[in-house]
Coordinates of C-alpha atoms and ligand atoms in Angstrom, one line a residue:
M1 CA 105.4 -56.9 -97.2
R2 CA 102.5 -59.0 -96.0
M3 CA 99.1 -57.7 -95.0
V4 CA 98.9 -60.2 -92.2
D5 CA 102.0 -58.7 -90.5
I6 CA 100.5 -55.2 -90.7
I7 CA 97.3 -56.5 -89.0
Y8 CA 99.4 -58.2 -86.3
K9 CA 101.3 -55.0 -85.7
K10 CA 98.3 -52.8 -85.2
R11 CA 96.4 -55.5 -83.3
N12 CA 99.3 -55.4 -80.8
G13 CA 99.1 -51.6 -80.5
N14 CA 102.1 -50.7 -82.5
E15 CA 102.6 -47.8 -84.9
L16 CA 102.4 -48.4 -88.7
T17 CA 105.1 -47.0 -90.9
E18 CA 104.5 -44.8 -94.0
A19 CA 105.4 -47.7 -96.3
E20 CA 103.0 -50.1 -94.5
I21 CA 100.1 -47.5 -94.7
Q22 CA 100.8 -46.9 -98.4
F23 CA 101.0 -50.7 -99.0
F24 CA 97.5 -51.5 -97.7
I25 CA 95.8 -48.3 -99.1
E26 CA 97.3 -48.9 -102.6
G27 CA 96.7 -52.7 -102.4
Y28 CA 93.1 -52.2 -101.3
T29 CA 92.3 -49.6 -103.9
K30 CA 93.6 -51.8 -106.7
G31 CA 91.7 -54.9 -105.3
A32 CA 94.9 -56.7 -104.5
I33 CA 94.1 -57.0 -100.8
P34 CA 90.8 -58.6 -99.8
D35 CA 88.0 -57.1 -97.8
Y36 CA 88.5 -59.6 -94.9
Q37 CA 92.0 -58.5 -94.2
V38 CA 91.2 -54.8 -94.4
S39 CA 88.2 -55.4 -92.1
A40 CA 90.5 -56.9 -89.6
L41 CA 92.9 -54.0 -89.8
M42 CA 90.0 -51.5 -89.5
M43 CA 88.9 -53.3 -86.3
A44 CA 92.4 -53.2 -85.0
I45 CA 92.6 -49.4 -85.6
Y46 CA 89.2 -49.0 -84.0
F47 CA 90.5 -50.6 -80.7
Q48 CA 94.2 -49.4 -80.8
G49 CA 93.8 -46.0 -82.4
M50 CA 96.5 -44.2 -84.4
L51 CA 99.0 -41.6 -83.4
P52 CA 98.4 -38.2 -84.9
H53 CA 101.2 -38.4 -87.5
E54 CA 100.1 -41.9 -88.4
T55 CA 96.5 -40.6 -89.1
A56 CA 98.1 -37.9 -91.3
L57 CA 100.0 -40.5 -93.3
L58 CA 96.8 -42.6 -93.7
T59 CA 95.0 -39.4 -95.0
K60 CA 97.8 -38.7 -97.4
A61 CA 97.8 -42.2 -98.8
M62 CA 94.0 -41.9 -99.3
V63 CA 94.4 -38.5 -101.1
D64 CA 97.2 -40.1 -103.3
S65 CA 94.9 -43.0 -104.2
G66 CA 93.0 -40.8 -106.7
E67 CA 93.0 -37.5 -108.5
S68 CA 93.3 -34.1 -106.8
I69 CA 91.5 -31.0 -108.2
D70 CA 93.9 -28.3 -109.4
L71 CA 92.4 -24.9 -108.5
S72 CA 95.6 -22.9 -109.4
A73 CA 93.8 -21.3 -112.3
I74 CA 91.5 -19.5 -109.9
E75 CA 92.9 -16.1 -108.9
G76 CA 93.4 -15.6 -105.2
Y77 CA 93.5 -17.6 -102.0
K78 CA 90.9 -20.4 -101.9
V79 CA 89.3 -21.5 -98.6
D80 CA 86.9 -24.4 -98.5
K81 CA 84.3 -25.2 -95.8
H82 CA 82.9 -28.5 -94.7
S83 CA 80.2 -29.4 -92.2
T84 CA 80.0 -32.8 -90.6
G85 CA 76.3 -32.8 -91.3
G86 CA 73.3 -31.3 -89.7
V87 CA 69.5 -30.7 -90.1
G88 CA 68.4 -27.4 -91.5
D89 CA 72.1 -26.6 -92.3
K90 CA 71.9 -24.2 -95.2
V91 CA 75.0 -22.4 -94.1
T92 CA 76.9 -23.0 -97.4
L93 CA 74.1 -21.0 -99.2
I94 CA 74.9 -18.0 -97.0
V95 CA 78.6 -18.4 -96.4
G96 CA 79.4 -18.9 -100.1
P97 CA 78.0 -15.5 -101.3
L98 CA 79.1 -13.8 -98.1
V99 CA 82.8 -14.8 -98.4
A100 CA 82.7 -14.0 -102.1
S101 CA 81.3 -10.5 -101.3
A102 CA 84.6 -9.9 -99.5
G103 CA 86.5 -10.7 -102.8
V104 CA 87.6 -14.2 -101.6
P105 CA 86.9 -16.9 -104.2
V106 CA 84.7 -19.8 -103.2
A107 CA 85.0 -22.9 -105.3
K108 CA 82.6 -25.3 -103.6
M109 CA 82.1 -29.0 -104.3
S110 CA 79.0 -30.1 -102.5
G111 CA 77.0 -33.2 -102.0
R112 CA 73.4 -34.5 -102.1
G113 CA 71.4 -35.3 -99.0
L114 CA 70.9 -38.8 -97.6
G115 CA 68.8 -40.0 -94.7
H116 CA 68.0 -37.3 -92.2
T117 CA 70.4 -34.7 -93.5
G118 CA 69.9 -32.5 -96.6
G119 CA 72.4 -31.6 -99.3
T120 CA 73.3 -28.2 -100.7
L121 CA 72.9 -29.4 -104.3
D122 CA 69.3 -30.6 -103.7
K123 CA 68.5 -27.3 -102.1
L124 CA 69.9 -25.3 -105.1
E125 CA 68.0 -27.5 -107.5
S126 CA 64.7 -26.1 -106.0
I127 CA 65.5 -23.2 -108.4
D128 CA 64.3 -24.1 -111.9
G129 CA 67.2 -24.6 -114.4
F130 CA 70.0 -24.4 -111.7
N131 CA 72.8 -26.5 -113.1
I132 CA 75.2 -28.2 -110.7
E133 CA 77.0 -30.2 -113.4
M134 CA 79.9 -28.3 -114.8
T135 CA 83.2 -29.2 -116.5
E136 CA 86.2 -28.3 -114.4
E137 CA 86.9 -25.5 -116.9
Q138 CA 83.4 -24.0 -116.5
F139 CA 83.7 -24.3 -112.7
I140 CA 87.0 -22.4 -112.6
D141 CA 85.7 -19.8 -115.1
N142 CA 82.6 -19.1 -113.0
V143 CA 84.6 -18.7 -109.8
N144 CA 87.0 -16.3 -111.6
K145 CA 84.0 -14.2 -112.9
H146 CA 81.6 -14.3 -109.9
K147 CA 83.9 -15.4 -107.0
L148 CA 81.5 -18.3 -106.4
A149 CA 80.5 -21.5 -108.0
V150 CA 79.0 -24.7 -106.6
T151 CA 79.3 -28.1 -108.3
G152 CA 78.8 -31.8 -107.7
Q153 CA 81.9 -33.8 -107.1
T154 CA 84.1 -34.0 -110.2
G155 CA 87.0 -36.4 -110.7
N156 CA 87.9 -39.5 -108.9
L157 CA 88.7 -38.1 -105.5
A158 CA 90.1 -40.3 -102.7
P159 CA 88.7 -43.6 -104.1
A160 CA 90.4 -45.5 -101.2
D161 CA 88.0 -43.6 -98.9
K162 CA 85.0 -44.6 -100.9
K163 CA 85.9 -48.3 -100.6
L164 CA 87.0 -48.1 -97.0
Y165 CA 83.9 -46.2 -95.9
A166 CA 81.6 -48.8 -97.5
L167 CA 83.5 -51.5 -95.7
R168 CA 83.5 -49.7 -92.3
D169 CA 79.8 -49.2 -92.7
V170 CA 79.2 -53.0 -92.6
T171 CA 81.9 -54.0 -90.2
A172 CA 81.0 -51.7 -87.2
T173 CA 84.1 -49.6 -87.6
V174 CA 82.7 -46.2 -88.6
E175 CA 83.0 -44.7 -85.1
S176 CA 86.7 -44.4 -84.9
I177 CA 88.1 -40.8 -84.6
P178 CA 91.3 -41.4 -86.7
L179 CA 89.3 -43.2 -89.4
I180 CA 86.5 -40.5 -89.6
A181 CA 89.1 -37.7 -89.5
G182 CA 91.1 -39.3 -92.3
S183 CA 88.0 -40.0 -94.4
I184 CA 86.7 -36.4 -94.2
M185 CA 90.1 -34.7 -94.6
S186 CA 91.1 -36.9 -97.6
K187 CA 88.2 -35.7 -99.6
K188 CA 88.7 -32.0 -98.5
L189 CA 92.5 -32.1 -99.3
A190 CA 91.9 -33.6 -102.7
S191 CA 89.4 -30.8 -103.5
G192 CA 92.4 -28.4 -103.9
A193 CA 91.7 -25.4 -101.6
D194 CA 94.5 -23.6 -99.8
S195 CA 92.8 -23.7 -96.4
I196 CA 89.9 -25.4 -94.8
V197 CA 87.2 -24.3 -92.2
L198 CA 85.4 -27.2 -90.6
D199 CA 82.0 -27.0 -88.9
V200 CA 82.1 -29.9 -86.5
K201 CA 78.5 -30.5 -85.2
T202 CA 77.9 -31.8 -81.7
G203 CA 74.7 -33.0 -80.0
S204 CA 71.7 -35.3 -80.5
G205 CA 71.4 -34.6 -84.2
A206 CA 75.1 -34.9 -85.0
F207 CA 77.4 -37.7 -85.9
M208 CA 79.3 -36.9 -82.7
K209 CA 76.9 -36.7 -79.7
T210 CA 79.2 -35.4 -77.0
L211 CA 81.4 -32.3 -76.9
E212 CA 84.3 -34.5 -75.9
D213 CA 84.1 -36.6 -79.0
S214 CA 83.5 -33.6 -81.2
E215 CA 86.5 -31.9 -79.9
A216 CA 88.7 -35.0 -80.3
L217 CA 87.5 -35.2 -84.0
A218 CA 88.1 -31.5 -84.5
K219 CA 91.6 -31.7 -83.1
E220 CA 92.5 -34.7 -85.2
M221 CA 91.3 -33.0 -88.4
V222 CA 93.2 -29.8 -87.6
N223 CA 96.3 -31.9 -86.9
I224 CA 96.0 -33.7 -90.3
G225 CA 95.8 -30.3 -92.0
K226 CA 98.9 -29.1 -90.1
N227 CA 100.8 -32.2 -91.0
L228 CA 99.9 -32.0 -94.6
G229 CA 100.5 -28.3 -95.0
K230 CA 96.9 -27.0 -95.2
K231 CA 95.9 -24.5 -92.5
T232 CA 92.7 -25.8 -91.0
V233 CA 90.3 -24.2 -88.4
A234 CA 87.5 -26.2 -86.8
I235 CA 84.4 -24.7 -85.2
I236 CA 82.4 -26.9 -82.9
S237 CA 78.8 -25.9 -83.2
D238 CA 75.5 -27.1 -81.7
M239 CA 73.2 -29.7 -83.3
N240 CA 70.8 -30.3 -80.3
Q241 CA 68.1 -28.8 -82.5
P242 CA 67.8 -28.0 -86.3
L243 CA 69.6 -24.9 -87.4
G244 CA 67.3 -22.0 -88.2
F245 CA 63.6 -22.6 -88.6
E246 CA 63.3 -24.2 -92.0
V247 CA 64.1 -27.9 -92.9
G248 CA 63.6 -29.0 -96.5
N249 CA 64.7 -27.6 -99.8
A250 CA 62.9 -24.6 -101.3
N251 CA 62.0 -23.4 -97.8
E252 CA 65.7 -23.5 -96.9
I253 CA 66.6 -21.4 -99.9
K254 CA 64.0 -18.8 -98.7
E255 CA 65.5 -18.8 -95.3
A256 CA 69.1 -18.4 -96.6
I257 CA 67.9 -15.5 -98.8
A258 CA 66.3 -13.8 -95.8
I259 CA 69.7 -13.9 -94.0
L260 CA 71.5 -12.6 -97.1
Q261 CA 68.9 -9.7 -97.1
G262 CA 69.7 -8.9 -93.4
A263 CA 67.2 -11.0 -91.4
K264 CA 68.3 -11.8 -87.9
V265 CA 67.5 -15.5 -87.5
E266 CA 69.9 -15.8 -84.6
D267 CA 71.6 -19.2 -84.7
L268 CA 71.8 -19.4 -88.5
R269 CA 73.1 -15.9 -89.0
L270 CA 75.7 -16.1 -86.2
L271 CA 77.1 -19.5 -87.3
S272 CA 77.3 -18.2 -90.9
L273 CA 79.1 -15.1 -89.8
E274 CA 81.5 -17.1 -87.7
I275 CA 82.4 -19.5 -90.5
A276 CA 82.7 -16.7 -93.1
T277 CA 84.9 -14.7 -90.7
H278 CA 87.4 -17.5 -90.2
M279 CA 87.4 -18.1 -94.0
T280 CA 88.1 -14.5 -94.9
V281 CA 90.8 -14.1 -92.2
L282 CA 92.6 -17.2 -93.5
A283 CA 92.4 -15.8 -97.0
G284 CA 94.0 -12.6 -95.7
A285 CA 91.1 -10.4 -96.8
Y286 CA 91.0 -8.8 -93.3
S287 CA 93.7 -8.3 -90.7
D288 CA 91.7 -9.9 -87.8
Y289 CA 88.6 -11.5 -86.6
D290 CA 86.8 -8.4 -85.4
E291 CA 87.5 -6.4 -88.6
A292 CA 86.3 -9.4 -90.8
Y293 CA 83.1 -9.9 -88.7
A294 CA 82.1 -6.3 -88.9
A295 CA 82.7 -6.1 -92.6
L296 CA 80.8 -9.2 -93.3
E297 CA 77.9 -8.1 -91.2
R298 CA 77.8 -4.9 -93.3
N299 CA 77.7 -7.0 -96.5
L300 CA 74.6 -8.8 -95.1
E301 CA 72.9 -5.4 -94.3
N302 CA 73.9 -3.5 -97.5
G303 CA 72.7 -6.1 -100.0
K304 CA 76.3 -6.9 -101.3
A305 CA 76.1 -10.6 -100.3
F306 CA 72.6 -11.0 -101.7
E307 CA 73.7 -9.5 -105.1
V308 CA 76.6 -12.1 -105.3
F309 CA 74.0 -14.8 -104.7
R310 CA 71.8 -13.4 -107.5
Q311 CA 74.7 -13.3 -110.0
F312 CA 75.7 -16.9 -108.9
V313 CA 72.2 -18.2 -109.6
I314 CA 72.1 -16.5 -113.0
A315 CA 75.6 -17.8 -113.9
Q316 CA 74.5 -21.4 -113.1
G317 CA 71.4 -21.2 -115.2
G318 CA 68.9 -20.7 -112.4
N319 CA 65.6 -18.8 -113.0
I320 CA 66.2 -15.5 -111.3
D321 CA 62.5 -14.7 -111.2
M322 CA 62.2 -17.3 -108.5
I323 CA 64.7 -15.5 -106.4
D324 CA 63.2 -12.0 -107.0
D325 CA 59.8 -13.4 -106.2
L326 CA 60.1 -16.2 -103.7
N327 CA 56.4 -17.2 -104.2
K328 CA 57.6 -18.6 -107.5
L329 CA 59.7 -21.3 -105.8
P330 CA 58.1 -24.7 -105.6
Q331 CA 55.1 -24.7 -103.2
A332 CA 53.5 -27.7 -101.4
A333 CA 49.8 -28.3 -101.7
H334 CA 49.0 -28.5 -97.9
H335 CA 50.3 -26.5 -94.9
I336 CA 49.5 -28.6 -91.8
Q337 CA 50.0 -27.2 -88.3
V338 CA 51.1 -29.8 -85.8
T339 CA 50.0 -28.7 -82.3
S340 CA 51.4 -29.7 -78.9
D341 CA 49.6 -32.2 -76.6
K342 CA 52.0 -31.3 -73.8
E343 CA 53.2 -28.1 -72.2
G344 CA 56.3 -26.7 -70.7
Y345 CA 59.6 -25.2 -71.9
V346 CA 61.2 -26.9 -74.9
T347 CA 64.4 -28.7 -73.7
K348 CA 65.3 -30.6 -76.9
I349 CA 64.2 -30.9 -80.5
D350 CA 65.8 -34.1 -81.8
A351 CA 67.3 -32.9 -85.1
E352 CA 67.5 -36.5 -86.4
S353 CA 63.7 -37.0 -85.9
I354 CA 62.9 -33.7 -87.6
G355 CA 65.2 -34.7 -90.5
I356 CA 63.4 -38.1 -90.8
A357 CA 60.0 -36.3 -90.6
A358 CA 61.1 -34.1 -93.5
M359 CA 62.3 -37.2 -95.4
Y360 CA 58.9 -38.9 -95.0
L361 CA 57.3 -35.8 -96.6
G362 CA 59.7 -36.3 -99.6
A363 CA 62.2 -33.6 -98.8
G364 CA 65.0 -36.2 -98.4
R365 CA 66.2 -39.6 -99.6
A366 CA 65.9 -42.9 -97.7
T367 CA 68.3 -44.5 -100.4
K368 CA 70.6 -42.7 -102.7
D369 CA 68.5 -43.4 -105.8
D370 CA 65.3 -41.8 -104.4
S371 CA 64.1 -38.5 -105.9
I372 CA 63.4 -35.3 -104.0
N373 CA 60.3 -33.2 -103.8
H374 CA 61.7 -29.7 -103.5
A375 CA 58.4 -28.1 -102.4
V376 CA 57.8 -30.0 -99.2
G377 CA 59.5 -29.4 -95.8
I378 CA 59.0 -28.3 -92.2
T379 CA 58.9 -24.9 -90.6
L380 CA 59.7 -24.9 -86.8
N381 CA 57.5 -22.6 -84.7
K382 CA 59.2 -23.4 -81.4
K383 CA 62.9 -23.8 -80.5
I384 CA 64.8 -24.8 -77.4
G385 CA 64.0 -22.4 -74.5
D386 CA 60.5 -21.4 -75.9
I387 CA 57.5 -21.9 -73.7
V388 CA 54.7 -24.1 -75.1
K389 CA 51.1 -24.4 -74.1
K390 CA 48.8 -27.3 -75.1
G391 CA 47.4 -26.5 -78.5
D392 CA 50.3 -24.3 -79.5
V393 CA 51.7 -24.9 -83.0
L394 CA 55.1 -26.7 -82.8
V395 CA 55.7 -26.9 -86.5
T396 CA 54.0 -26.4 -89.9
L397 CA 54.4 -29.3 -92.3
H398 CA 54.5 -28.3 -96.0
A399 CA 53.2 -31.5 -97.6
D400 CA 51.8 -32.9 -100.9
T401 CA 49.6 -35.3 -99.0
A402 CA 46.7 -34.2 -96.8
K403 CA 47.5 -36.6 -93.9
P404 CA 51.2 -37.0 -93.4
D405 CA 50.7 -39.1 -90.3
D406 CA 54.2 -40.5 -90.0
S407 CA 55.7 -37.0 -90.1
V408 CA 53.3 -35.7 -87.5
R409 CA 54.2 -38.6 -85.2
K410 CA 58.0 -38.1 -85.7
V411 CA 57.7 -34.4 -85.1
K412 CA 55.8 -34.9 -81.8
E413 CA 58.5 -37.5 -80.7
A414 CA 61.2 -34.9 -81.5
Y415 CA 60.0 -32.3 -79.0
C416 CA 60.9 -32.7 -75.3
F417 CA 59.6 -30.4 -72.5
K418 CA 60.1 -29.6 -68.9
E419 CA 58.6 -27.3 -66.3
G420 CA 60.6 -24.2 -65.4
S421 CA 62.6 -22.1 -67.7
V422 CA 65.3 -23.6 -70.0
E423 CA 68.4 -21.8 -71.3
R424 CA 69.0 -21.6 -75.0
P425 CA 71.9 -23.8 -76.0
T426 CA 75.3 -22.5 -76.7
L427 CA 75.7 -22.2 -80.4
I428 CA 79.5 -22.2 -80.8
Y429 CA 81.4 -24.2 -78.2
K430 CA 85.0 -23.9 -79.3
V431 CA 87.2 -22.9 -82.2
I432 CA 90.2 -25.3 -82.7
R433 CA 93.2 -24.2 -84.7
D434 CA 96.9 -25.3 -84.7
Ligands
LIG501 N1 81.7 -38.8 -93.0 C1 82.7 -39.2 -93.7 O1 83.0 -38.6 -94.8 N2 83.5 -40.2 -93.3 C2 83.4 -40.8 -92.1 O2 84.1 -41.7 -91.8 C3 82.3 -40.4 -91.4 C4 81.5 -39.4 -91.8

């Protein structure tokens, strides 16, 4: 087999066989096929696309390029969740304990933040002593004991994706639905859960800006799951503004705890309940959506989900005093109110700009080796649909410098207004399943 023939075939719009897909994935992972040939193939796929079962074969080859986690030692049906990335997205911190409170094990591998989006591991490390590095054995043991554990990525999962993603990043071939779907699903499938719930974000702060593209991506990922024998449900949710009111690290932990203690922060609570409901129904803990939703709502009200969170923090070495007295979490030196120079109804809060403003404060990383300041972040005072008068507080910046001018500028750029009332955005657009 010759790589040049595979490039020709795809360039001319033809379907690749399983053997051809395996050949280039294996060859590229081993270093036997050069970047320039794979770049040409990625560009051919970008323009010609792939058929659904071809995308599934590509995903399978990427999974097979490395290790897969074996979660069979965890008792019960395991459902994983994945978000395509948002600002203020602390849903895992709520969904994890909530699903576990229904007796469904959650073995979660999470990542760190980069650029305008935050990472679950960074948020958890706001709690002194919280340990996200575990052996596979400790991880499995913690899930069996507490129904919940969160760790950084272990093992060499989907190495082909790591190489391909780096190459796509510098060859203008990231924005291809089959390539994105294969990339995300290869990592999820290698993580070993029995089923997957995907939160596909749509809007100005999301990877996919339009509902049409988000739906196409969601359908492609659900189809990969179906082809490879993992039941997958995709929820398409709004990212035209940050989720909840807090963006940062320690402040996001506080907001997640408030929800676990029954607070009614509308978008954050509803999205968390939606995701947790699909996860528990897939796991067979409840017979249908309505029963699951009602039971999970009760577990937010009666303290069960919060108690799972407390036990999880203790099990991973976190200082529980910080959870029982949230004033002990890291605190910024200054709390600066940013007021509006304009007036009207809020039509949009560009989530990416808010994420960048938080990154300038030190809450996120510009490059992957930067360190994080857990104390700093942003509290939104106004969301889409709210009325704003000149001088009203838009956000409060929690900063360690007295004059965070770049963040102030970025926040002001993020807010858009118009005269006349504005409807609040839809939170959940669609649920896609096979
Ligand atoms: N996230 C991924 O993991 N892969 C992509 O291709 C795009 C976003």
